[in-house]
Amino acid sequence: MASERHGKHNTTTISFRVNSYEKASIEERVKASGMKKQDYIVRSCIYNHVCVVGKKENIEILRSEMREMNLVLEDVARDLKSEKPVISEEGLDSMTERYLAFLDAALWMMKGSSYLWEEKKDEREGK
């Protein structure tokens, strides 16, 4: 586990290549988890499951990202509605990729905590 690795020099390196969307997606999930990237990837690979702890800091990170995304999207919408948009197609693609990765991570985290708001089925009634 991560605590067993703390303070030890690891001699083995595992590396892999990802495309830009996968990288952004991993980074957003790491941010949402509140873990170090190494701990997140190790737990994700070994246990194939990562538990997200809903700490105030994690929620604040998501709120901050959503606030920034809202402002940028408002600017982009205003720009695209103008007669001569300034944003390039490459810039729009890059922004779309980053925000899609963030939304995927936010939805992943919400799915993991959906038990907090989903109605429980009464097993006695066979529902």
mmCIF file of N, CA and C in Angstrom:
data_model
loop_
_atom_site.group_PDB
_atom_site.id
_atom_site.type_symbol
_atom_site.label_atom_id
_atom_site.label_comp_id
_atom_site.label_asym_id
_atom_site.label_seq_id
_atom_site.Cartn_x
_atom_site.Cartn_y
_atom_site.Cartn_z
ATOM 1 N N MET A 1 0.829 -1.184 0.000
ATOM 2 C CA MET A 1 0.000 0.000 0.000
ATOM 3 C C MET A 1 0.874 1.248 0.000
ATOM 4 N N ALA A 2 0.234 2.378 -0.184
ATOM 5 C CA ALA A 2 0.978 3.632 -0.271
ATOM 6 C C ALA A 2 1.766 3.911 0.994
ATOM 7 N N SER A 3 1.173 3.634 2.148
ATOM 8 C CA SER A 3 1.869 3.937 3.404
ATOM 9 C C SER A 3 3.101 3.060 3.578
ATOM 10 N N GLU A 4 3.088 1.869 3.017
ATOM 11 C CA GLU A 4 4.247 0.980 3.103
ATOM 12 C C GLU A 4 5.387 1.481 2.224
ATOM 13 N N ARG A 5 5.078 2.261 1.170
ATOM 14 C CA ARG A 5 6.098 2.772 0.256
ATOM 15 C C ARG A 5 6.714 4.055 0.769
ATOM 16 N N HIS A 6 6.032 4.722 1.690
ATOM 17 C CA HIS A 6 6.466 6.045 2.143
ATOM 18 C C HIS A 6 7.881 6.001 2.699
ATOM 19 N N GLY A 7 8.728 6.875 2.198
ATOM 20 C CA GLY A 7 10.084 6.992 2.696
ATOM 21 C C GLY A 7 11.056 5.975 2.126
ATOM 22 N N LYS A 8 10.591 5.075 1.299
ATOM 23 C CA LYS A 8 11.479 4.079 0.699
ATOM 24 C C LYS A 8 11.794 4.489 -0.731
ATOM 25 N N HIS A 9 12.982 4.140 -1.150
ATOM 26 C CA HIS A 9 13.350 4.413 -2.538
ATOM 27 C C HIS A 9 12.878 3.245 -3.387
ATOM 28 N N ASN A 10 11.993 3.520 -4.299
ATOM 29 C CA ASN A 10 11.502 2.482 -5.199
ATOM 30 C C ASN A 10 12.459 2.358 -6.370
ATOM 31 N N THR A 11 12.868 1.145 -6.672
ATOM 32 C CA THR A 11 13.823 0.935 -7.753
ATOM 33 C C THR A 11 13.156 0.570 -9.069
ATOM 34 N N THR A 12 11.883 0.252 -9.043
ATOM 35 C CA THR A 12 11.189 -0.155 -10.249
ATOM 36 C C THR A 12 10.296 0.969 -10.753
ATOM 37 N N THR A 13 10.348 1.201 -12.036
ATOM 38 C CA THR A 13 9.500 2.211 -12.663
ATOM 39 C C THR A 13 8.590 1.527 -13.657
ATOM 40 N N ILE A 14 7.339 1.890 -13.619
ATOM 41 C CA ILE A 14 6.374 1.427 -14.610
ATOM 42 C C ILE A 14 5.924 2.657 -15.364
ATOM 43 N N SER A 15 5.993 2.597 -16.669
ATOM 44 C CA SER A 15 5.557 3.754 -17.452
ATOM 45 C C SER A 15 4.710 3.272 -18.618
ATOM 46 N N PHE A 16 3.895 4.170 -19.098
ATOM 47 C CA PHE A 16 3.046 3.850 -20.242
ATOM 48 C C PHE A 16 2.679 5.146 -20.939
ATOM 49 N N ARG A 17 2.281 5.031 -22.174
ATOM 50 C CA ARG A 17 1.922 6.204 -22.963
ATOM 51 C C ARG A 17 0.403 6.304 -23.052
ATOM 52 N N VAL A 18 -0.063 7.530 -23.003
ATOM 53 C CA VAL A 18 -1.489 7.798 -23.146
ATOM 54 C C VAL A 18 -1.668 8.962 -24.106
ATOM 55 N N ASN A 19 -2.844 9.049 -24.709
ATOM 56 C CA ASN A 19 -3.095 10.203 -25.569
ATOM 57 C C ASN A 19 -3.495 11.386 -24.687
ATOM 58 N N SER A 20 -3.675 12.545 -25.278
ATOM 59 C CA SER A 20 -3.915 13.759 -24.489
ATOM 60 C C SER A 20 -5.234 13.688 -23.715
ATOM 61 N N TYR A 21 -6.259 13.075 -24.306
ATOM 62 C CA TYR A 21 -7.532 12.947 -23.591
ATOM 63 C C TYR A 21 -7.382 12.015 -22.387
ATOM 64 N N GLU A 22 -6.714 10.884 -22.563
ATOM 65 C CA GLU A 22 -6.510 9.950 -21.449
ATOM 66 C C GLU A 22 -5.711 10.613 -20.328
ATOM 67 N N LYS A 23 -4.693 11.383 -20.707
ATOM 68 C CA LYS A 23 -3.885 12.097 -19.706
ATOM 69 C C LYS A 23 -4.743 13.073 -18.921
ATOM 70 N N ALA A 24 -5.538 13.865 -19.631
ATOM 71 C CA ALA A 24 -6.411 14.837 -18.965
ATOM 72 C C ALA A 24 -7.425 14.127 -18.075
ATOM 73 N N SER A 25 -7.955 13.017 -18.558
ATOM 74 C CA SER A 25 -8.934 12.253 -17.787
ATOM 75 C C SER A 25 -8.315 11.703 -16.501
ATOM 76 N N ILE A 26 -7.116 11.148 -16.607
ATOM 77 C CA ILE A 26 -6.423 10.633 -15.420
ATOM 78 C C ILE A 26 -6.154 11.765 -14.443
ATOM 79 N N GLU A 27 -5.667 12.891 -14.941
ATOM 80 C CA GLU A 27 -5.345 14.011 -14.058
ATOM 81 C C GLU A 27 -6.583 14.555 -13.360
ATOM 82 N N GLU A 28 -7.715 14.615 -14.049
ATOM 83 C CA GLU A 28 -8.951 15.095 -13.422
ATOM 84 C C GLU A 28 -9.427 14.116 -12.346
ATOM 85 N N ARG A 29 -9.302 12.819 -12.610
ATOM 86 C CA ARG A 29 -9.706 11.822 -11.608
ATOM 87 C C ARG A 29 -8.785 11.845 -10.398
ATOM 88 N N VAL A 30 -7.498 12.061 -10.635
ATOM 89 C CA VAL A 30 -6.547 12.188 -9.522
ATOM 90 C C VAL A 30 -6.945 13.385 -8.667
ATOM 91 N N LYS A 31 -7.234 14.508 -9.325
ATOM 92 C CA LYS A 31 -7.620 15.721 -8.605
ATOM 93 C C LYS A 31 -8.901 15.476 -7.804
ATOM 94 N N ALA A 32 -9.872 14.811 -8.409
ATOM 95 C CA ALA A 32 -11.145 14.542 -7.727
ATOM 96 C C ALA A 32 -10.966 13.575 -6.560
ATOM 97 N N SER A 33 -9.996 12.675 -6.659
ATOM 98 C CA SER A 33 -9.792 11.683 -5.597
ATOM 99 C C SER A 33 -9.108 12.272 -4.377
ATOM 100 N N GLY A 34 -8.344 13.337 -4.568
ATOM 101 C CA GLY A 34 -7.599 13.930 -3.469
ATOM 102 C C GLY A 34 -6.318 13.177 -3.137
ATOM 103 N N MET A 35 -5.944 12.212 -3.970
ATOM 104 C CA MET A 35 -4.739 11.416 -3.738
ATOM 105 C C MET A 35 -3.585 11.953 -4.566
ATOM 106 N N LYS A 36 -2.385 11.463 -4.256
ATOM 107 C CA LYS A 36 -1.238 11.718 -5.115
ATOM 108 C C LYS A 36 -1.434 10.873 -6.370
ATOM 109 N N LYS A 37 -0.879 11.358 -7.481
ATOM 110 C CA LYS A 37 -1.062 10.649 -8.744
ATOM 111 C C LYS A 37 -0.549 9.211 -8.661
ATOM 112 N N GLN A 38 0.617 9.010 -8.059
ATOM 113 C CA GLN A 38 1.184 7.665 -7.951
ATOM 114 C C GLN A 38 0.256 6.748 -7.156
ATOM 115 N N ASP A 39 -0.251 7.229 -6.026
ATOM 116 C CA ASP A 39 -1.144 6.409 -5.203
ATOM 117 C C ASP A 39 -2.423 6.073 -5.951
ATOM 118 N N TYR A 40 -2.966 7.061 -6.663
ATOM 119 C CA TYR A 40 -4.186 6.827 -7.432
ATOM 120 C C TYR A 40 -3.972 5.742 -8.485
ATOM 121 N N ILE A 41 -2.886 5.871 -9.244
ATOM 122 C CA ILE A 41 -2.634 4.910 -10.329
ATOM 123 C C ILE A 41 -2.355 3.523 -9.769
ATOM 124 N N VAL A 42 -1.568 3.427 -8.704
ATOM 125 C CA VAL A 42 -1.274 2.120 -8.103
ATOM 126 C C VAL A 42 -2.556 1.457 -7.624
ATOM 127 N N ARG A 43 -3.381 2.179 -6.875
ATOM 128 C CA ARG A 43 -4.631 1.594 -6.358
ATOM 129 C C ARG A 43 -5.580 1.238 -7.493
ATOM 130 N N SER A 44 -5.632 2.096 -8.482
ATOM 131 C CA SER A 44 -6.507 1.836 -9.614
ATOM 132 C C SER A 44 -6.091 0.560 -10.344
ATOM 133 N N CYS A 45 -4.788 0.364 -10.525
ATOM 134 C CA CYS A 45 -4.290 -0.824 -11.219
ATOM 135 C C CYS A 45 -4.431 -2.090 -10.378
ATOM 136 N N ILE A 46 -4.073 -2.007 -9.116
ATOM 137 C CA ILE A 46 -4.087 -3.197 -8.269
ATOM 138 C C ILE A 46 -5.503 -3.619 -7.890
ATOM 139 N N TYR A 47 -6.284 -2.675 -7.442
ATOM 140 C CA TYR A 47 -7.608 -3.013 -6.924
ATOM 141 C C TYR A 47 -8.726 -2.781 -7.926
ATOM 142 N N ASN A 48 -8.399 -2.146 -9.029
ATOM 143 C CA ASN A 48 -9.381 -1.856 -10.068
ATOM 144 C C ASN A 48 -10.559 -1.065 -9.505
ATOM 145 N N HIS A 49 -10.318 -0.368 -8.404
ATOM 146 C CA HIS A 49 -11.353 0.440 -7.773
ATOM 147 C C HIS A 49 -10.669 1.500 -6.919
ATOM 148 N N VAL A 50 -11.113 2.717 -7.027
ATOM 149 C CA VAL A 50 -10.570 3.784 -6.201
ATOM 150 C C VAL A 50 -11.737 4.438 -5.484
ATOM 151 N N CYS A 51 -11.651 4.518 -4.187
ATOM 152 C CA CYS A 51 -12.694 5.132 -3.378
ATOM 153 C C CYS A 51 -12.393 6.619 -3.236
ATOM 154 N N VAL A 52 -13.336 7.428 -3.603
ATOM 155 C CA VAL A 52 -13.176 8.867 -3.486
ATOM 156 C C VAL A 52 -13.758 9.306 -2.154
ATOM 157 N N VAL A 53 -12.960 10.013 -1.392
ATOM 158 C CA VAL A 53 -13.407 10.528 -0.110
ATOM 159 C C VAL A 53 -13.910 11.936 -0.324
ATOM 160 N N GLY A 54 -15.147 12.193 0.030
ATOM 161 C CA GLY A 54 -15.750 13.503 -0.183
ATOM 162 C C GLY A 54 -15.307 14.522 0.841
ATOM 163 N N LYS A 55 -14.051 14.909 0.758
ATOM 164 C CA LYS A 55 -13.533 15.926 1.665
ATOM 165 C C LYS A 55 -13.919 17.304 1.149
ATOM 166 N N LYS A 56 -13.969 18.252 2.052
ATOM 167 C CA LYS A 56 -14.309 19.622 1.685
ATOM 168 C C LYS A 56 -13.350 20.155 0.622
ATOM 169 N N GLU A 57 -12.064 19.799 0.735
ATOM 170 C CA GLU A 57 -11.068 20.276 -0.230
ATOM 171 C C GLU A 57 -11.372 19.758 -1.637
ATOM 172 N N ASN A 58 -11.784 18.491 -1.738
ATOM 173 C CA ASN A 58 -12.096 17.910 -3.049
ATOM 174 C C ASN A 58 -13.302 18.605 -3.682
ATOM 175 N N ILE A 59 -14.318 18.862 -2.865
ATOM 176 C CA ILE A 59 -15.511 19.531 -3.371
ATOM 177 C C ILE A 59 -15.152 20.953 -3.817
ATOM 178 N N GLU A 60 -14.296 21.629 -3.070
ATOM 179 C CA GLU A 60 -13.890 22.989 -3.432
ATOM 180 C C GLU A 60 -13.132 22.992 -4.758
ATOM 181 N N ILE A 61 -12.313 21.975 -4.996
ATOM 182 C CA ILE A 61 -11.597 21.863 -6.273
ATOM 183 C C ILE A 61 -12.608 21.751 -7.413
ATOM 184 N N LEU A 62 -13.614 20.909 -7.239
ATOM 185 C CA LEU A 62 -14.634 20.741 -8.275
ATOM 186 C C LEU A 62 -15.421 22.038 -8.486
ATOM 187 N N ARG A 63 -15.778 22.707 -7.404
ATOM 188 C CA ARG A 63 -16.509 23.976 -7.520
ATOM 189 C C ARG A 63 -15.670 25.000 -8.283
ATOM 190 N N SER A 64 -14.390 25.074 -7.956
ATOM 191 C CA SER A 64 -13.495 26.021 -8.613
ATOM 192 C C SER A 64 -13.387 25.720 -10.107
ATOM 193 N N GLU A 65 -13.234 24.442 -10.440
ATOM 194 C CA GLU A 65 -13.144 24.042 -11.853
ATOM 195 C C GLU A 65 -14.440 24.378 -12.587
ATOM 196 N N MET A 66 -15.580 24.116 -11.949
ATOM 197 C CA MET A 66 -16.866 24.399 -12.583
ATOM 198 C C MET A 66 -17.043 25.906 -12.784
ATOM 199 N N ARG A 67 -16.619 26.706 -11.808
ATOM 200 C CA ARG A 67 -16.713 28.155 -11.909
ATOM 201 C C ARG A 67 -15.874 28.646 -13.093
ATOM 202 N N GLU A 68 -14.634 28.143 -13.186
ATOM 203 C CA GLU A 68 -13.755 28.532 -14.285
ATOM 204 C C GLU A 68 -14.338 28.086 -15.626
ATOM 205 N N MET A 69 -14.836 26.862 -15.682
ATOM 206 C CA MET A 69 -15.410 26.330 -16.914
ATOM 207 C C MET A 69 -16.593 27.198 -17.353
ATOM 208 N N ASN A 70 -17.425 27.599 -16.421
ATOM 209 C CA ASN A 70 -18.576 28.437 -16.733
ATOM 210 C C ASN A 70 -18.139 29.761 -17.352
ATOM 211 N N LEU A 71 -17.150 30.414 -16.751
ATOM 212 C CA LEU A 71 -16.675 31.699 -17.277
ATOM 213 C C LEU A 71 -16.089 31.554 -18.673
ATOM 214 N N VAL A 72 -15.281 30.530 -18.872
ATOM 215 C CA VAL A 72 -14.651 30.319 -20.177
ATOM 216 C C VAL A 72 -15.703 29.991 -21.230
ATOM 217 N N LEU A 73 -16.652 29.138 -20.890
ATOM 218 C CA LEU A 73 -17.691 28.771 -21.859
ATOM 219 C C LEU A 73 -18.569 29.973 -22.224
ATOM 220 N N GLU A 74 -18.826 30.844 -21.257
ATOM 221 C CA GLU A 74 -19.578 32.069 -21.569
ATOM 222 C C GLU A 74 -18.795 32.936 -22.552
ATOM 223 N N ASP A 75 -17.479 33.071 -22.321
ATOM 224 C CA ASP A 75 -16.637 33.842 -23.245
ATOM 225 C C ASP A 75 -16.611 33.223 -24.637
ATOM 226 N N VAL A 76 -16.484 31.905 -24.692
ATOM 227 C CA VAL A 76 -16.435 31.210 -25.983
ATOM 228 C C VAL A 76 -17.767 31.367 -26.707
ATOM 229 N N ALA A 77 -18.869 31.225 -25.996
ATOM 230 C CA ALA A 77 -20.184 31.381 -26.620
ATOM 231 C C ALA A 77 -20.340 32.791 -27.192
ATOM 232 N N ARG A 78 -19.916 33.788 -26.415
ATOM 233 C CA ARG A 78 -19.980 35.180 -26.874
ATOM 234 C C ARG A 78 -19.111 35.359 -28.127
ATOM 235 N N ASP A 79 -17.911 34.763 -28.103
ATOM 236 C CA ASP A 79 -16.987 34.862 -29.232
ATOM 237 C C ASP A 79 -17.570 34.197 -30.480
ATOM 238 N N LEU A 80 -18.134 32.994 -30.307
ATOM 239 C CA LEU A 80 -18.668 32.266 -31.456
ATOM 240 C C LEU A 80 -19.886 32.963 -32.067
ATOM 241 N N LYS A 81 -20.611 33.724 -31.254
ATOM 242 C CA LYS A 81 -21.781 34.449 -31.757
ATOM 243 C C LYS A 81 -21.387 35.737 -32.473
ATOM 244 N N SER A 82 -20.150 36.187 -32.281
ATOM 245 C CA SER A 82 -19.705 37.423 -32.936
ATOM 246 C C SER A 82 -19.498 37.166 -34.424
ATOM 247 N N GLU A 83 -19.354 38.261 -35.174
ATOM 248 C CA GLU A 83 -19.189 38.127 -36.622
ATOM 249 C C GLU A 83 -17.880 37.464 -37.006
ATOM 250 N N LYS A 84 -16.821 37.763 -36.274
ATOM 251 C CA LYS A 84 -15.516 37.165 -36.564
ATOM 252 C C LYS A 84 -14.954 36.532 -35.294
ATOM 253 N N PRO A 85 -15.261 35.247 -35.059
ATOM 254 C CA PRO A 85 -14.747 34.583 -33.856
ATOM 255 C C PRO A 85 -13.222 34.578 -33.812
ATOM 256 N N VAL A 86 -12.667 34.790 -32.624
ATOM 257 C CA VAL A 86 -11.227 34.837 -32.432
ATOM 258 C C VAL A 86 -10.668 33.443 -32.152
ATOM 259 N N ILE A 87 -11.452 32.588 -31.504
ATOM 260 C CA ILE A 87 -10.959 31.269 -31.110
ATOM 261 C C ILE A 87 -10.718 30.395 -32.343
ATOM 262 N N SER A 88 -9.579 29.731 -32.325
ATOM 263 C CA SER A 88 -9.237 28.858 -33.450
ATOM 264 C C SER A 88 -9.910 27.502 -33.260
ATOM 265 N N GLU A 89 -9.975 26.759 -34.338
ATOM 266 C CA GLU A 89 -10.552 25.417 -34.262
ATOM 267 C C GLU A 89 -9.699 24.536 -33.340
ATOM 268 N N GLU A 90 -8.375 24.716 -33.420
ATOM 269 C CA GLU A 90 -7.459 23.957 -32.559
ATOM 270 C C GLU A 90 -7.684 24.312 -31.081
ATOM 271 N N GLY A 91 -7.869 25.583 -30.800
ATOM 272 C CA GLY A 91 -8.134 26.039 -29.425
ATOM 273 C C GLY A 91 -9.445 25.489 -28.905
ATOM 274 N N LEU A 92 -10.453 25.478 -29.754
ATOM 275 C CA LEU A 92 -11.759 24.942 -29.377
ATOM 276 C C LEU A 92 -11.669 23.440 -29.117
ATOM 277 N N ASP A 93 -10.933 22.718 -29.958
ATOM 278 C CA ASP A 93 -10.750 21.272 -29.764
ATOM 279 C C ASP A 93 -10.023 20.979 -28.450
ATOM 280 N N SER A 94 -8.990 21.747 -28.161
ATOM 281 C CA SER A 94 -8.222 21.563 -26.939
ATOM 282 C C SER A 94 -9.089 21.806 -25.705
ATOM 283 N N MET A 95 -9.863 22.887 -25.745
ATOM 284 C CA MET A 95 -10.743 23.210 -24.627
ATOM 285 C C MET A 95 -11.817 22.133 -24.454
ATOM 286 N N THR A 96 -12.377 21.678 -25.550
ATOM 287 C CA THR A 96 -13.403 20.638 -25.499
ATOM 288 C C THR A 96 -12.841 19.371 -24.863
ATOM 289 N N GLU A 97 -11.634 18.994 -25.256
ATOM 290 C CA GLU A 97 -11.003 17.785 -24.708
ATOM 291 C C GLU A 97 -10.786 17.912 -23.198
ATOM 292 N N ARG A 98 -10.275 19.055 -22.766
ATOM 293 C CA ARG A 98 -10.003 19.259 -21.336
ATOM 294 C C ARG A 98 -11.294 19.239 -20.524
ATOM 295 N N TYR A 99 -12.323 19.943 -21.005
ATOM 296 C CA TYR A 99 -13.574 20.004 -20.257
ATOM 297 C C TYR A 99 -14.311 18.678 -20.266
ATOM 298 N N LEU A 100 -14.212 17.939 -21.356
ATOM 299 C CA LEU A 100 -14.837 16.618 -21.396
ATOM 300 C C LEU A 100 -14.171 15.692 -20.381
ATOM 301 N N ALA A 101 -12.856 15.777 -20.262
ATOM 302 C CA ALA A 101 -12.138 14.976 -19.268
ATOM 303 C C ALA A 101 -12.581 15.351 -17.854
ATOM 304 N N PHE A 102 -12.745 16.650 -17.595
ATOM 305 C CA PHE A 102 -13.201 17.099 -16.276
ATOM 306 C C PHE A 102 -14.609 16.597 -15.998
ATOM 307 N N LEU A 103 -15.498 16.722 -16.973
ATOM 308 C CA LEU A 103 -16.876 16.263 -16.774
ATOM 309 C C LEU A 103 -16.937 14.757 -16.546
ATOM 310 N N ASP A 104 -16.131 13.991 -17.284
ATOM 311 C CA ASP A 104 -16.081 12.541 -17.074
ATOM 312 C C ASP A 104 -15.640 12.214 -15.650
ATOM 313 N N ALA A 105 -14.633 12.928 -15.147
ATOM 314 C CA ALA A 105 -14.145 12.694 -13.788
ATOM 315 C C ALA A 105 -15.205 13.073 -12.760
ATOM 316 N N ALA A 106 -15.887 14.185 -12.979
ATOM 317 C CA ALA A 106 -16.932 14.611 -12.043
ATOM 318 C C ALA A 106 -18.084 13.599 -12.028
ATOM 319 N N LEU A 107 -18.476 13.124 -13.196
ATOM 320 C CA LEU A 107 -19.549 12.118 -13.270
ATOM 321 C C LEU A 107 -19.122 10.808 -12.626
ATOM 322 N N TRP A 108 -17.866 10.424 -12.815
ATOM 323 C CA TRP A 108 -17.327 9.213 -12.193
ATOM 324 C C TRP A 108 -17.405 9.327 -10.682
ATOM 325 N N MET A 109 -17.013 10.488 -10.151
ATOM 326 C CA MET A 109 -17.051 10.690 -8.711
ATOM 327 C C MET A 109 -18.491 10.693 -8.207
ATOM 328 N N MET A 110 -19.389 11.321 -8.939
ATOM 329 C CA MET A 110 -20.789 11.358 -8.527
ATOM 330 C C MET A 110 -21.414 9.965 -8.563
ATOM 331 N N LYS A 111 -21.040 9.172 -9.546
ATOM 332 C CA LYS A 111 -21.563 7.806 -9.624
ATOM 333 C C LYS A 111 -21.136 6.999 -8.401
ATOM 334 N N GLY A 112 -19.887 7.220 -7.956
ATOM 335 C CA GLY A 112 -19.390 6.514 -6.781
ATOM 336 C C GLY A 112 -20.088 6.905 -5.499
ATOM 337 N N SER A 113 -20.693 8.075 -5.483
ATOM 338 C CA SER A 113 -21.390 8.508 -4.272
ATOM 339 C C SER A 113 -22.896 8.595 -4.477
ATOM 340 N N SER A 114 -23.403 7.990 -5.537
ATOM 341 C CA SER A 114 -24.830 8.082 -5.847
ATOM 342 C C SER A 114 -25.711 7.450 -4.776
ATOM 343 N N TYR A 115 -25.119 6.581 -3.958
ATOM 344 C CA TYR A 115 -25.888 5.969 -2.876
ATOM 345 C C TYR A 115 -26.405 7.028 -1.897
ATOM 346 N N LEU A 116 -25.810 8.202 -1.913
ATOM 347 C CA LEU A 116 -26.232 9.260 -0.995
ATOM 348 C C LEU A 116 -27.585 9.854 -1.375
ATOM 349 N N TRP A 117 -27.949 9.806 -2.665
ATOM 350 C CA TRP A 117 -29.209 10.409 -3.064
ATOM 351 C C TRP A 117 -30.178 9.449 -3.748
ATOM 352 N N GLU A 118 -29.719 8.268 -4.120
ATOM 353 C CA GLU A 118 -30.627 7.322 -4.755
ATOM 354 C C GLU A 118 -31.539 6.695 -3.715
ATOM 355 N N GLU A 119 -32.770 6.447 -4.124
ATOM 356 C CA GLU A 119 -33.710 5.789 -3.225
ATOM 357 C C GLU A 119 -33.363 4.319 -3.124
ATOM 358 N N LYS A 120 -33.442 3.807 -1.907
ATOM 359 C CA LYS A 120 -33.146 2.397 -1.694
ATOM 360 C C LYS A 120 -34.401 1.588 -1.963
ATOM 361 N N LYS A 121 -34.231 0.481 -2.671
ATOM 362 C CA LYS A 121 -35.363 -0.389 -2.966
ATOM 363 C C LYS A 121 -35.635 -1.264 -1.751
ATOM 364 N N ASP A 122 -36.900 -1.415 -1.456
ATOM 365 C CA ASP A 122 -37.297 -2.239 -0.320
ATOM 366 C C ASP A 122 -37.272 -3.694 -0.766
ATOM 367 N N GLU A 123 -36.321 -4.453 -0.233
ATOM 368 C CA GLU A 123 -36.133 -5.842 -0.645
ATOM 369 C C GLU A 123 -37.318 -6.713 -0.253
ATOM 370 N N ARG A 124 -38.022 -6.356 0.820
ATOM 371 C CA ARG A 124 -39.168 -7.161 1.268
ATOM 372 C C ARG A 124 -40.316 -7.088 0.275
ATOM 373 N N GLU A 125 -40.434 -5.979 -0.427
ATOM 374 C CA GLU A 125 -41.521 -5.830 -1.387
ATOM 375 C C GLU A 125 -41.144 -6.354 -2.765
ATOM 376 N N GLY A 126 -39.899 -6.817 -2.925
ATOM 377 C CA GLY A 126 -39.456 -7.376 -4.192
ATOM 378 C C GLY A 126 -39.248 -6.334 -5.271
ATOM 379 N N LYS A 127 -39.016 -5.117 -4.883
ATOM 380 C CA LYS A 127 -38.804 -4.042 -5.859
ATOM 381 C C LYS A 127 -37.383 -4.023 -6.320
#
